[in-house]
Short mmCIF file of C-alpha atoms in Angstrom, two decimals:
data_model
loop_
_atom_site.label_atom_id
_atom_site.label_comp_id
_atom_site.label_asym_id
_atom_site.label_seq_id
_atom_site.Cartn_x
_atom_site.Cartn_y
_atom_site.Cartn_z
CA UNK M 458 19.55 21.18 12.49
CA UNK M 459 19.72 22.25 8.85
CA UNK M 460 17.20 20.67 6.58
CA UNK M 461 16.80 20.77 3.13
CA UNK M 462 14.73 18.87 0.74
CA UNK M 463 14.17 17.41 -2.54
CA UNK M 464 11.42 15.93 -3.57
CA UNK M 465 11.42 14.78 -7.19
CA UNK M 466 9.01 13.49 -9.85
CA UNK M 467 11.44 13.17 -12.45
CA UNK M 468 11.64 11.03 -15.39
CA UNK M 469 15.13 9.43 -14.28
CA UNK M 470 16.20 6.40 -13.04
CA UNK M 471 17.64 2.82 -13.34
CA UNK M 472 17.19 -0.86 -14.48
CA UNK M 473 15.34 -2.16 -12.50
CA UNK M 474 14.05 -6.18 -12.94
CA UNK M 475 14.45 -9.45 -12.04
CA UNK M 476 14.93 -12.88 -13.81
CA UNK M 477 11.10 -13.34 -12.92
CA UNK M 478 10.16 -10.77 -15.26
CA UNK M 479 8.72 -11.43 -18.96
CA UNK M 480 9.35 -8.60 -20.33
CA UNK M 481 12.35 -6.56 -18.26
CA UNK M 482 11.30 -3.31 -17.11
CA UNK M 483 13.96 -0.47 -18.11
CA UNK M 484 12.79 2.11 -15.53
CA UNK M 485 15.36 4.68 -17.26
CA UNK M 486 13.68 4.47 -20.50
CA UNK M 487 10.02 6.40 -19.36
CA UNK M 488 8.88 7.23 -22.67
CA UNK M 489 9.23 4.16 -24.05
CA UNK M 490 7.02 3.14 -20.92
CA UNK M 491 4.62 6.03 -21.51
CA UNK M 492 4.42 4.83 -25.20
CA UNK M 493 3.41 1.11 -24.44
CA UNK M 494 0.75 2.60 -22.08
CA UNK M 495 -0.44 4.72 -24.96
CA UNK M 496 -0.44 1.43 -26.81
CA UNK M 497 -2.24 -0.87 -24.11
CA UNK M 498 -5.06 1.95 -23.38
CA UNK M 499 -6.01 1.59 -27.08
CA UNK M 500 -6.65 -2.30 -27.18
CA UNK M 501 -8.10 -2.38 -23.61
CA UNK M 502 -11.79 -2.00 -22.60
CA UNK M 503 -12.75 1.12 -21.66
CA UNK M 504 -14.44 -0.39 -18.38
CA UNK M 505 -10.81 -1.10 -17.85
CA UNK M 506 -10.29 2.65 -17.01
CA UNK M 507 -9.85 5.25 -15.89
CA UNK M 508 -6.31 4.64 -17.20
CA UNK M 509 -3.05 6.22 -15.57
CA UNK M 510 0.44 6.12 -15.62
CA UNK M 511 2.17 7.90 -12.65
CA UNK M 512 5.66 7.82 -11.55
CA UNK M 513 7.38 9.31 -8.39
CA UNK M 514 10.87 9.41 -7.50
CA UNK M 515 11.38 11.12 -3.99
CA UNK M 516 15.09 11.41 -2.09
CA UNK M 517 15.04 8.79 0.85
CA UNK M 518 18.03 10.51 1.68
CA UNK M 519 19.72 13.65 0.36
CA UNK M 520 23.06 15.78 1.69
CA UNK M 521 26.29 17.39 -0.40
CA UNK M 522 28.22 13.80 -0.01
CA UNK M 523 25.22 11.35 -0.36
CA UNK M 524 21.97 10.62 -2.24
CA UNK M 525 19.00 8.18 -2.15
CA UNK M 526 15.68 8.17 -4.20
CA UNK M 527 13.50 5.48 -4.38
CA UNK M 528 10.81 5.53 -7.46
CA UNK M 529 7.71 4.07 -7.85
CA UNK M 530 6.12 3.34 -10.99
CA UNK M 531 2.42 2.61 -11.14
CA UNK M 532 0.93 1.79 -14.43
CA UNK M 533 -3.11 1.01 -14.94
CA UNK M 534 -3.90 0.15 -17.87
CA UNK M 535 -6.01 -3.24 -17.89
CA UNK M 536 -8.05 -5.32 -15.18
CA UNK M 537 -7.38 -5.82 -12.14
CA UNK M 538 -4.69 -3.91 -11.38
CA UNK M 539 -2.36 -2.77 -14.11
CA UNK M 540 1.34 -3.32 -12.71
CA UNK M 541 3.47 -1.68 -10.60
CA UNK M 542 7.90 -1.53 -9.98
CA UNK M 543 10.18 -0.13 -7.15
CA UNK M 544 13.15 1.68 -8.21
CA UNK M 545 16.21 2.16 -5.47
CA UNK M 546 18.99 5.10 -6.50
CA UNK M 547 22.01 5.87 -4.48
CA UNK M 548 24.73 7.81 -5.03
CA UNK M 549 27.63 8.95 -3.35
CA UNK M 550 30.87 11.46 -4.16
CA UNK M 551 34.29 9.64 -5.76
CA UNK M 552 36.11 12.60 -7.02
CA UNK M 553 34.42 15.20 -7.21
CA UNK M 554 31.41 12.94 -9.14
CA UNK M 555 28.26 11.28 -8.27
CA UNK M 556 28.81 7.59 -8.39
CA UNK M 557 26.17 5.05 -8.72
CA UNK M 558 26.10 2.73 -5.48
CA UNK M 559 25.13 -0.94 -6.22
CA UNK M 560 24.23 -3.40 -3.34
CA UNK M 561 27.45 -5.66 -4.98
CA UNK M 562 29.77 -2.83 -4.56
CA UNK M 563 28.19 -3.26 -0.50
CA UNK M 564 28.35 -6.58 -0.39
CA UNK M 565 31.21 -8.16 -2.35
CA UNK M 566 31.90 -11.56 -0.79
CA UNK M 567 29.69 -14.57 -1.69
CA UNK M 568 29.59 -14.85 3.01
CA UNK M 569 28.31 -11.20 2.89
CA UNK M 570 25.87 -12.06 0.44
CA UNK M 571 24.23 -15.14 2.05
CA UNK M 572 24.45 -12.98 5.19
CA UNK M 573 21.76 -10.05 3.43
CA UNK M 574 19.63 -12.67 2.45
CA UNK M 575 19.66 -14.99 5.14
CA UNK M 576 18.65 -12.10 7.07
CA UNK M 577 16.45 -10.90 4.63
CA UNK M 578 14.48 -14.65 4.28
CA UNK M 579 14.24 -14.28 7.87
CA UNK M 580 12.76 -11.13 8.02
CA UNK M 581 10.24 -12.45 5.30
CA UNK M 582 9.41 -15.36 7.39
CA UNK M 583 8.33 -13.39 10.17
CA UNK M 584 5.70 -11.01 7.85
CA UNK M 585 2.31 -13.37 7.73
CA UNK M 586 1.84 -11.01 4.07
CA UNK M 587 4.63 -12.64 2.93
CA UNK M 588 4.71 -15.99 0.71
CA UNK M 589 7.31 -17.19 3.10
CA UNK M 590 4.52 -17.16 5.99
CA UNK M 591 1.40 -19.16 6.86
CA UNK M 592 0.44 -23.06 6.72
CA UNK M 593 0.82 -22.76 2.49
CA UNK M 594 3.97 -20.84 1.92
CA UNK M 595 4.21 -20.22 -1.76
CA UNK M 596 8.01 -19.73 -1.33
CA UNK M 597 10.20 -20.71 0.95
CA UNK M 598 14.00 -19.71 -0.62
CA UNK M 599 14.89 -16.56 -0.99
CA UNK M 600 16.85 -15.64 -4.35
CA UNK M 601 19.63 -13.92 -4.53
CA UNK M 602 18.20 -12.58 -7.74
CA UNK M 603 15.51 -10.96 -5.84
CA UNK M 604 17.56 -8.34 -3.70
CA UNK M 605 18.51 -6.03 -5.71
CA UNK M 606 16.26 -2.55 -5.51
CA UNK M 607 17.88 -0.82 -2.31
CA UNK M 608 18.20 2.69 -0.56
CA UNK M 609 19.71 4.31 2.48
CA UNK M 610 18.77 6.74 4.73
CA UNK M 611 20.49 7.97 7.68
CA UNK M 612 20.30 4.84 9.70
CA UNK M 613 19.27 2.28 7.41
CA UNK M 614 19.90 0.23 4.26
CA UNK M 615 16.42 -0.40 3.31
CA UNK M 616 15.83 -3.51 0.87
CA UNK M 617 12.39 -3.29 -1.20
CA UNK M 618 11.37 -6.34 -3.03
CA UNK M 619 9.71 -5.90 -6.42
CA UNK M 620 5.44 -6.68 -6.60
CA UNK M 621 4.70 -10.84 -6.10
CA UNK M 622 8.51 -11.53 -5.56
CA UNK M 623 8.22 -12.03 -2.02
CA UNK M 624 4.15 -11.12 -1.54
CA UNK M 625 0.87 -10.15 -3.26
CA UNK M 626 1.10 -6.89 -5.63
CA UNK M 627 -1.09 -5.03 -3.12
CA UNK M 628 0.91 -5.32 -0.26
CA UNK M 629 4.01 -3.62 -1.22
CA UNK M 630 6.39 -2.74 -0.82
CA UNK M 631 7.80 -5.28 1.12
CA UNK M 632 10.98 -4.24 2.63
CA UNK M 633 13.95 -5.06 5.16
CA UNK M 634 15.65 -2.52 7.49
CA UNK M 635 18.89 -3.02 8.57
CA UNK M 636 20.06 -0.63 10.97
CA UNK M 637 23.76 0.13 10.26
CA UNK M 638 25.41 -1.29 13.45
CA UNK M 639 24.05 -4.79 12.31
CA UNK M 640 25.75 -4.52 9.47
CA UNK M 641 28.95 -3.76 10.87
CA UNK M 642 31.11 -7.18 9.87
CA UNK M 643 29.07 -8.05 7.15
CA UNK M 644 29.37 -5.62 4.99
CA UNK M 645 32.25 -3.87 2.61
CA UNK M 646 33.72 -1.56 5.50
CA UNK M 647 35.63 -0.20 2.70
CA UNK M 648 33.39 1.43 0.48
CA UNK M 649 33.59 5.05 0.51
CA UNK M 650 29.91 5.48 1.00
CA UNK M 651 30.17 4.67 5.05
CA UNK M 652 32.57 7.81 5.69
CA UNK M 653 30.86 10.29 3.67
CA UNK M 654 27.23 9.35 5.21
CA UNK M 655 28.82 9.35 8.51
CA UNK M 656 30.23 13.06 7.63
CA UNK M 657 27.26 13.77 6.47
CA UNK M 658 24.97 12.88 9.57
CA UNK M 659 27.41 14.10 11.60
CA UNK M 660 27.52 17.49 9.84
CA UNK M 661 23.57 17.34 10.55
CA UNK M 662 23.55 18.81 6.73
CA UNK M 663 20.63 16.13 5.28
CA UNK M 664 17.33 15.22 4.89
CA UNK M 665 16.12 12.02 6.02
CA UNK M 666 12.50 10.98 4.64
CA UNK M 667 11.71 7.34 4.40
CA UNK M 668 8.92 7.39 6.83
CA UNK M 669 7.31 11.35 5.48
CA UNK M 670 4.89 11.43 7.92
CA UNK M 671 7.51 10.76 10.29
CA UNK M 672 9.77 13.44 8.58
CA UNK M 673 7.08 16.69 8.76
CA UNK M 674 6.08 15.52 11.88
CA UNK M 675 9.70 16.33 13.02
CA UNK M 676 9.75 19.60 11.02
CA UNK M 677 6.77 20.50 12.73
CA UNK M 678 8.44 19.57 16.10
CA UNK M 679 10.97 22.10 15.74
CA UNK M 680 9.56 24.89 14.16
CA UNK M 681 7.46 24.67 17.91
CA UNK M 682 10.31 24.71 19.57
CA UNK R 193 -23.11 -6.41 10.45
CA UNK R 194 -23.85 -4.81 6.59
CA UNK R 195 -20.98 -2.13 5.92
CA UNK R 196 -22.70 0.41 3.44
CA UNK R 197 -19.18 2.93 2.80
CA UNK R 198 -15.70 2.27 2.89
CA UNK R 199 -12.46 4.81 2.87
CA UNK R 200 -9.13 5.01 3.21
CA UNK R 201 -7.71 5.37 6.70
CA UNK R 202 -4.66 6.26 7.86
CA UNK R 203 -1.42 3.85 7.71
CA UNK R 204 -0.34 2.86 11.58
CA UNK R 205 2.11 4.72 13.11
CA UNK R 206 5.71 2.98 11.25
CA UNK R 207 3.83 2.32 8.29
CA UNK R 208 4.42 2.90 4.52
CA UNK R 209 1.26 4.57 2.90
CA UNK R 210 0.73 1.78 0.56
CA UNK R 211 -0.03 0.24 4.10
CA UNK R 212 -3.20 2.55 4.63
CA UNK R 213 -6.11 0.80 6.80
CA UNK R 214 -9.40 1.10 5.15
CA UNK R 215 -12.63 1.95 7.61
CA UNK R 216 -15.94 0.75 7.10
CA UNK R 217 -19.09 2.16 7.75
CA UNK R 218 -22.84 0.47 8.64
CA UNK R 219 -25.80 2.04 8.34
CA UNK R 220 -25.97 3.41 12.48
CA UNK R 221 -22.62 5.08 11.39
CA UNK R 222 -20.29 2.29 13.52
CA UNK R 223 -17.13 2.28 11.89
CA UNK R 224 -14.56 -0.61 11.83
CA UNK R 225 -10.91 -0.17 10.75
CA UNK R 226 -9.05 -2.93 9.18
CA UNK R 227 -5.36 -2.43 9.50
CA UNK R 228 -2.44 -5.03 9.27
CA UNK R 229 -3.44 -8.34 7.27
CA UNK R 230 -3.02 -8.32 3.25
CA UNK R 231 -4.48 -5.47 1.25
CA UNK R 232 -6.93 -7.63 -0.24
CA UNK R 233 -8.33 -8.54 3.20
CA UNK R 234 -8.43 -5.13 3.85
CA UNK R 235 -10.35 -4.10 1.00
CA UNK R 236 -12.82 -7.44 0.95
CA UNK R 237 -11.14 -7.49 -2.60
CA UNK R 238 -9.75 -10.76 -3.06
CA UNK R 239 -8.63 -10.48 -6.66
CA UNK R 240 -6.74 -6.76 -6.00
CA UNK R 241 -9.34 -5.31 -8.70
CA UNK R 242 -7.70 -1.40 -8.93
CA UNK R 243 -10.77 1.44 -8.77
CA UNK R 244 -12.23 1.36 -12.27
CA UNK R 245 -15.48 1.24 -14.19
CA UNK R 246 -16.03 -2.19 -13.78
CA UNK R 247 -14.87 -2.75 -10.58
CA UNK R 248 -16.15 0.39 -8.63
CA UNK R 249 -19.87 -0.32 -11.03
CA UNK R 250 -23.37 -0.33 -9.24
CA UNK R 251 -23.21 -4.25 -10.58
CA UNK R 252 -20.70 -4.99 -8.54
CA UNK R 253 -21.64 -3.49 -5.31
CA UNK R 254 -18.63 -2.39 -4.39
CA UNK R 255 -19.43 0.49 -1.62
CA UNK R 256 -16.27 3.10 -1.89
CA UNK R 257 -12.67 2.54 -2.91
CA UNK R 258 -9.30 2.69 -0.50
CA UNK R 259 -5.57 3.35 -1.48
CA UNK R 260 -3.25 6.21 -2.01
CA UNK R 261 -3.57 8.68 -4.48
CA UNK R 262 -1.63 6.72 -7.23
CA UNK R 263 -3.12 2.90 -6.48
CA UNK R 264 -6.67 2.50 -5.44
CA UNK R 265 -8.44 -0.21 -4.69
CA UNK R 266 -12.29 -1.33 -4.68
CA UNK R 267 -13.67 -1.58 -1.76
CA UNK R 268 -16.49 -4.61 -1.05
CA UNK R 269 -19.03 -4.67 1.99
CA UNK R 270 -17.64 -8.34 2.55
CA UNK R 271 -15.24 -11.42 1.05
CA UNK R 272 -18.45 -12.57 -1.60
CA UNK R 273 -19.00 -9.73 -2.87
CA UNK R 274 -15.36 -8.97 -3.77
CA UNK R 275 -14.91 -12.17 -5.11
CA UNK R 276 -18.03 -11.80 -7.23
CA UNK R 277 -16.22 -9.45 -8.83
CA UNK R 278 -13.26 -11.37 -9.67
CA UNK R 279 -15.41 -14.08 -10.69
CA UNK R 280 -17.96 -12.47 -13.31
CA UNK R 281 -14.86 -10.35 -14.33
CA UNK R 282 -12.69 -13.81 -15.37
CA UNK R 283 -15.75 -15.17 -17.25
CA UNK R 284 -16.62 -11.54 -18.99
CA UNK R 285 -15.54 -10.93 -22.46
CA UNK R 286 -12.09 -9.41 -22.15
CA UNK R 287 -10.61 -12.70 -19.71
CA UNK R 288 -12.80 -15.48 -20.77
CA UNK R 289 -12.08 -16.54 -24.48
CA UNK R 290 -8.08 -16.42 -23.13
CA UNK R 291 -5.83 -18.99 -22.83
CA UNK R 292 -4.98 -19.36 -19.05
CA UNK R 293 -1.28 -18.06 -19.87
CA UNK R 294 -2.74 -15.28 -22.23
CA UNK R 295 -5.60 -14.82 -19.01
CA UNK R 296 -2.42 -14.33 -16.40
CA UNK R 297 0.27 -12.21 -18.83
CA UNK R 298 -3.17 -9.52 -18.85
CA UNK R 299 -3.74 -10.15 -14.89
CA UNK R 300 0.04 -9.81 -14.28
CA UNK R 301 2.20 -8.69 -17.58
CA UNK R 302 5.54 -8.35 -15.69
CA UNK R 303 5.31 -11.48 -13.62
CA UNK R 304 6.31 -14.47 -16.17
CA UNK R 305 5.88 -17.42 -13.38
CA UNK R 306 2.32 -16.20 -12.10
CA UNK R 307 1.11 -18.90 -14.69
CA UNK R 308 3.80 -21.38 -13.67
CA UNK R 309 2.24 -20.84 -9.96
CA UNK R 310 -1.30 -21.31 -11.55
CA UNK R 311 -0.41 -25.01 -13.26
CA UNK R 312 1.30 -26.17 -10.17
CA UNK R 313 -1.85 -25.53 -8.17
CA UNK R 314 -4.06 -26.67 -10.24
CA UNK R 315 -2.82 -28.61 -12.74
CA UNK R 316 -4.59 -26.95 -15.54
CA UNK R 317 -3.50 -26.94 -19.15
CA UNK R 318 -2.35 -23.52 -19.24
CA UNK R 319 -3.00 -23.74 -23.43
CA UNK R 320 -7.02 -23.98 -22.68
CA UNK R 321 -9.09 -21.06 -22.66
CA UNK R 322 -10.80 -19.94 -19.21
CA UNK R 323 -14.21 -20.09 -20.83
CA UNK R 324 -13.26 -23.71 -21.75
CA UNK R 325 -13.05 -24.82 -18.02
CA UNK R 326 -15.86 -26.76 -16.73
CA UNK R 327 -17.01 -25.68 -13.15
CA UNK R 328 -14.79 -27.37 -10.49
CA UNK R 329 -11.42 -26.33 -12.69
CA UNK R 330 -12.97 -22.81 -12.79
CA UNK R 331 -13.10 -22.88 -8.45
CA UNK R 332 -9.56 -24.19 -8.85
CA UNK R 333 -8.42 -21.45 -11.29
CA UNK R 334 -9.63 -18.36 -9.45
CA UNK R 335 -8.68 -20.22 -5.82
CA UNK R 336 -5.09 -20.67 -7.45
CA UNK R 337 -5.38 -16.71 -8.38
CA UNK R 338 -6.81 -15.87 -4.77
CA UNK R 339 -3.96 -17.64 -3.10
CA UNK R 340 -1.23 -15.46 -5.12
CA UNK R 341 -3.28 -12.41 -4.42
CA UNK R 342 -2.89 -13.11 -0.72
CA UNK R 343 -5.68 -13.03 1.79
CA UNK R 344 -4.41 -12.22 5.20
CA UNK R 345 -6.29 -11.45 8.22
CA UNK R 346 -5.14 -9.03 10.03
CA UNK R 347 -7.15 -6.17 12.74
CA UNK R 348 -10.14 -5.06 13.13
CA UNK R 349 -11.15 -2.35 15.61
CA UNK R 350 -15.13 -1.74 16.23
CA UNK R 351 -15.85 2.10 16.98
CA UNK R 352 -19.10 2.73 17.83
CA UNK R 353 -21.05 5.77 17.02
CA UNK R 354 -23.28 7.21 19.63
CA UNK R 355 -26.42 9.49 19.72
CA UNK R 356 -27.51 12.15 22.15
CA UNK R 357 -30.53 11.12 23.21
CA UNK R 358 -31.17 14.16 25.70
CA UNK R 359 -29.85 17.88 26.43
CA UNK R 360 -29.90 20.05 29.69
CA UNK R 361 -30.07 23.54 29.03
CA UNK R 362 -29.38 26.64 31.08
CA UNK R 363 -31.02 30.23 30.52
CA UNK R 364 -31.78 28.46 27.20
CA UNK R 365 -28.34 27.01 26.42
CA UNK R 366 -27.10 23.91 26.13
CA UNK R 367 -24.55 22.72 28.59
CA UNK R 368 -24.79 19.02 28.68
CA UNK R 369 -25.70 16.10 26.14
CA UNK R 370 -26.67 12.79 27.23
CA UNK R 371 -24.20 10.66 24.78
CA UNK R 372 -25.56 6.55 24.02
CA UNK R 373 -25.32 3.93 22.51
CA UNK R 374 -26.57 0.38 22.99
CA UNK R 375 -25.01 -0.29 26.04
CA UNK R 376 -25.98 2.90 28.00
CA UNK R 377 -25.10 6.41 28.35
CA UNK R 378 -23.64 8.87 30.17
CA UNK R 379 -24.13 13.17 30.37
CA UNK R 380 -21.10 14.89 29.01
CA UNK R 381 -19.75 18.24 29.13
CA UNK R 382 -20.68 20.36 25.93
CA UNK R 383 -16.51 20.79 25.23
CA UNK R 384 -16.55 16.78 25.19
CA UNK R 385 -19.53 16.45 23.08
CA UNK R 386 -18.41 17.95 20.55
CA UNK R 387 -14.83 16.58 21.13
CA UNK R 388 -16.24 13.15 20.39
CA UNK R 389 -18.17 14.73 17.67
CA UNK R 390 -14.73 15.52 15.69
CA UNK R 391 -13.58 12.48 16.44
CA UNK R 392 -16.35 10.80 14.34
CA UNK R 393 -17.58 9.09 17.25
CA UNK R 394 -21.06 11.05 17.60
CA UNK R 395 -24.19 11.57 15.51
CA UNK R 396 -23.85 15.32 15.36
CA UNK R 397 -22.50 18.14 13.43
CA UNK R 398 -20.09 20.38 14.75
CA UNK R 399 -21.10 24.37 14.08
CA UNK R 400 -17.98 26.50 14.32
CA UNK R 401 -19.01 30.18 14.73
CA UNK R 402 -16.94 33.26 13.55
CA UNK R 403 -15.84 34.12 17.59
CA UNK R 404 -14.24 31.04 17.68
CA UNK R 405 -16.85 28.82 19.58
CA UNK R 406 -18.63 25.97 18.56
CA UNK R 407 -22.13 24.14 19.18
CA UNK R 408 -23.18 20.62 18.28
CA UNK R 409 -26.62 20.57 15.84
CA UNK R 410 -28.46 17.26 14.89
CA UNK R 411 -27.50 15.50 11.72
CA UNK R 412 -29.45 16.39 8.63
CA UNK R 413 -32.86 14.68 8.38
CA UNK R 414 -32.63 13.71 12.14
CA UNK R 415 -34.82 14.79 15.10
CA UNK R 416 -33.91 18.03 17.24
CA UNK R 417 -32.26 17.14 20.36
CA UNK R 418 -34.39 16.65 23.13
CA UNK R 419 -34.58 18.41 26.35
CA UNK R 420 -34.21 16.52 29.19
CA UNK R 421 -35.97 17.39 32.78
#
């Protein structure tokens, strides 16, 4: 199999908030980021520190036809914990250009829609981390407005929820897998996305790195062989 | 049990990174790995207090810190400790002369209904400063903070750490090690000695020599090994 990677720390990426948020995080505006960090690191304590501000963005998924990155930005710069966002990029090829891929261009009917977060409540329900679990649930409705950070890798769309959306800021990310053939019916079987990741795969051209340890682990595997 | 040092462990097999288990240490060198349950469990950190001066200070206690290399967390020998440090941190001098919504936008600045969550629990004025809050609406505040923190139980595996407590030797080399622990013991092979040595589970110190072998010496500051007739 032919394997080739990317892994990025790049200062590029998306929106990326919810209606929960005071002040919206703009995830494609880093130094404006970096410069409010600058800011915050002057008025806190120093017993506050050390201070950092890191970002990653790494490919989820990555081949000619497809790509996924999911980001992760972790700011400290006050007690407790500082704060912390999930970033999901996907792209695909629509003339010769890399389009942006938005779970509403995946999902397009309001039936589709309950159905990802139906499932997705469910899922929640089931994690005893979650708010949804436990004799106290803090939450027991999912919002729509919560599912919207996503990526794919070769078998997967894999939902992340932003920090305290659905659980506590340490336990993040909390995610959903949904494994492609249970998403067959629910989903837009129209969007040009399905045929190139199934050329993709099936070309065996693509890296496929959700789970890393998983990922070298297989690299390893065959360079034994 | 008193856990005197704390460190990340690996994430289970499945698991993200940010899901790392965190193994603790007491002072025979027994470890116990917490895995699954919430992060703040995990850590005996009930308020999610990030590695820092304050947090990771001799005041505090906390005994080592667990996370990945971007996000780590204090670690406490136990829940009262950890909370200590929530505690003395909400009533020191950067939280306490806050208003409760001021006190949660600096806990939490991109989560606008953490205070909203804090009101309906408690039914504080979220106007009022924390230092204004007489004792039993104090217990309510930081429970209320506690509870969106998240404190799950989840696993926790007891390893035992054992001692060789005898050697046999032959033409003045050691073959065999008598490996205990509280419940007994049993002779092992020298290959399996030090096997269980790497794995962390022995007090001993694996020598690796330049041809490739290896030999098992006595941890610094403890007693030679004993022969055994």
């Amino acid at each position: 199999m032919k394997k080739w990677g990317l892994h990025l720390l790049l200062p590029f990426s998306l929106l990326s908030c919810t209606q929960k948020e005071s002040k919206p995080v703009n995830m494609d505006d880093l130094s404006t980021l970096k410069k409010e960090f600058l800011q915050q690191i002057h008025i806190s304590n120093v017993k506050e520190g050390p201070f950092s501000f890191n970002y990653q963005f790494r490919t989820i998924f990555s081949s000619k036809e497809v790509i996924s990155l999911f980001g992760t930005l972790t700011v400290h710069d006050r007690l407790p914990h500082g704060w912390q966002r999930y970033e999901g990029k996907t792209f695909c090829i629509v003339n010769d250009q890399y389009k942006e891929v938005a779970l509403d261009d995946l999902f397009i009917t309001e039936i589709q829609k309950e159905f990802l977060r139906k499932t997705c409540e469910a899922h929640l329900k089931k994690d005893p981390t979650s708010y949804f679990a436990g004799n106290e649930p803090l939450r027991t409705t999912l919002s729509q407005d919560d599912i919207r950070t996503f990526v794919m890798d070769d078998q997967y769309l894999i939902v992340i929820f932003q920090p305290y959306s659905v659980g506590g800021c340490g336990d993040g990310p909390f995610l959903v897998k949904f494994p492609f053939s249970d998403l067959q019916g629910h989903w837009n079987s129209l969007h040009p996305i399905h045929s190139l990741l199934k050329q993709a795969t099936q070309s065996c051209a693509f890296t496929s790195s959700w789970d890393l340890k998983q990922f070298y682990e297989g690299l390893l595997e065959e360079h034994n062989q | 049990m008193v856990f005197v040092k704390a460190q990340t462990g690996p994430a289970n097999i499945g698991d993200p990174i940010s899901k790392f288990t965190v193994q603790y240490f007491d002072e025979q060198g027994n470890m116990t790995i917490r895995s699954d349950g919430s992060r703040a469990w995990r850590c005996n950190n009930p308020g999610n207090l990030h590695r820092s001066s304050y947090s990771m200070s001799k005041k505090r206690g906390a005994i080592g810190f667990a996370g990945d290399s971007s996000d780590e967390y204090a670690v406490y020998p136990d829940k009262k400790t950890g909370h200590e440090a929530l505690v003395v941190m909400l009533k020191g001098s950067i939280y306490s002369p806050k208003t409760l919504r001021a006190a949660m936008e600096y806990y939490e600045p991109k989560k606008k209904d953490y205070i909203d969550i804090i009101v309906h629990r408690t039914g504080l004025n979220p106007e009022r400063t924390i230092k204004s809050l007489n004792d039993k609406e104090f217990d309510d505040f930081w429970k209320a903070i506690e509870f969106v923190e998240s404190w799950e139980e989840g696993r926790a595996d007891f390893i035992d750490k054992k001692y060789i407590s005898g050697v046999h030797k032959k033409r003045g080399i050691i073959f065999e090690y008598f490996v205990q622990n509280l419940q007994g013991g049993v002779w092992l092979k020298k290959e399996e000695a030090i096997s269980l040595a790497q794995e962390g589970k022995l007090h001993a110190i694996v020598v690796h020599l330049k041809n490739g072998s290896a030999y098992l010496r006595p941890e610094h500051g403890a007693k030679p090994f004993e022969l055994s007739t």
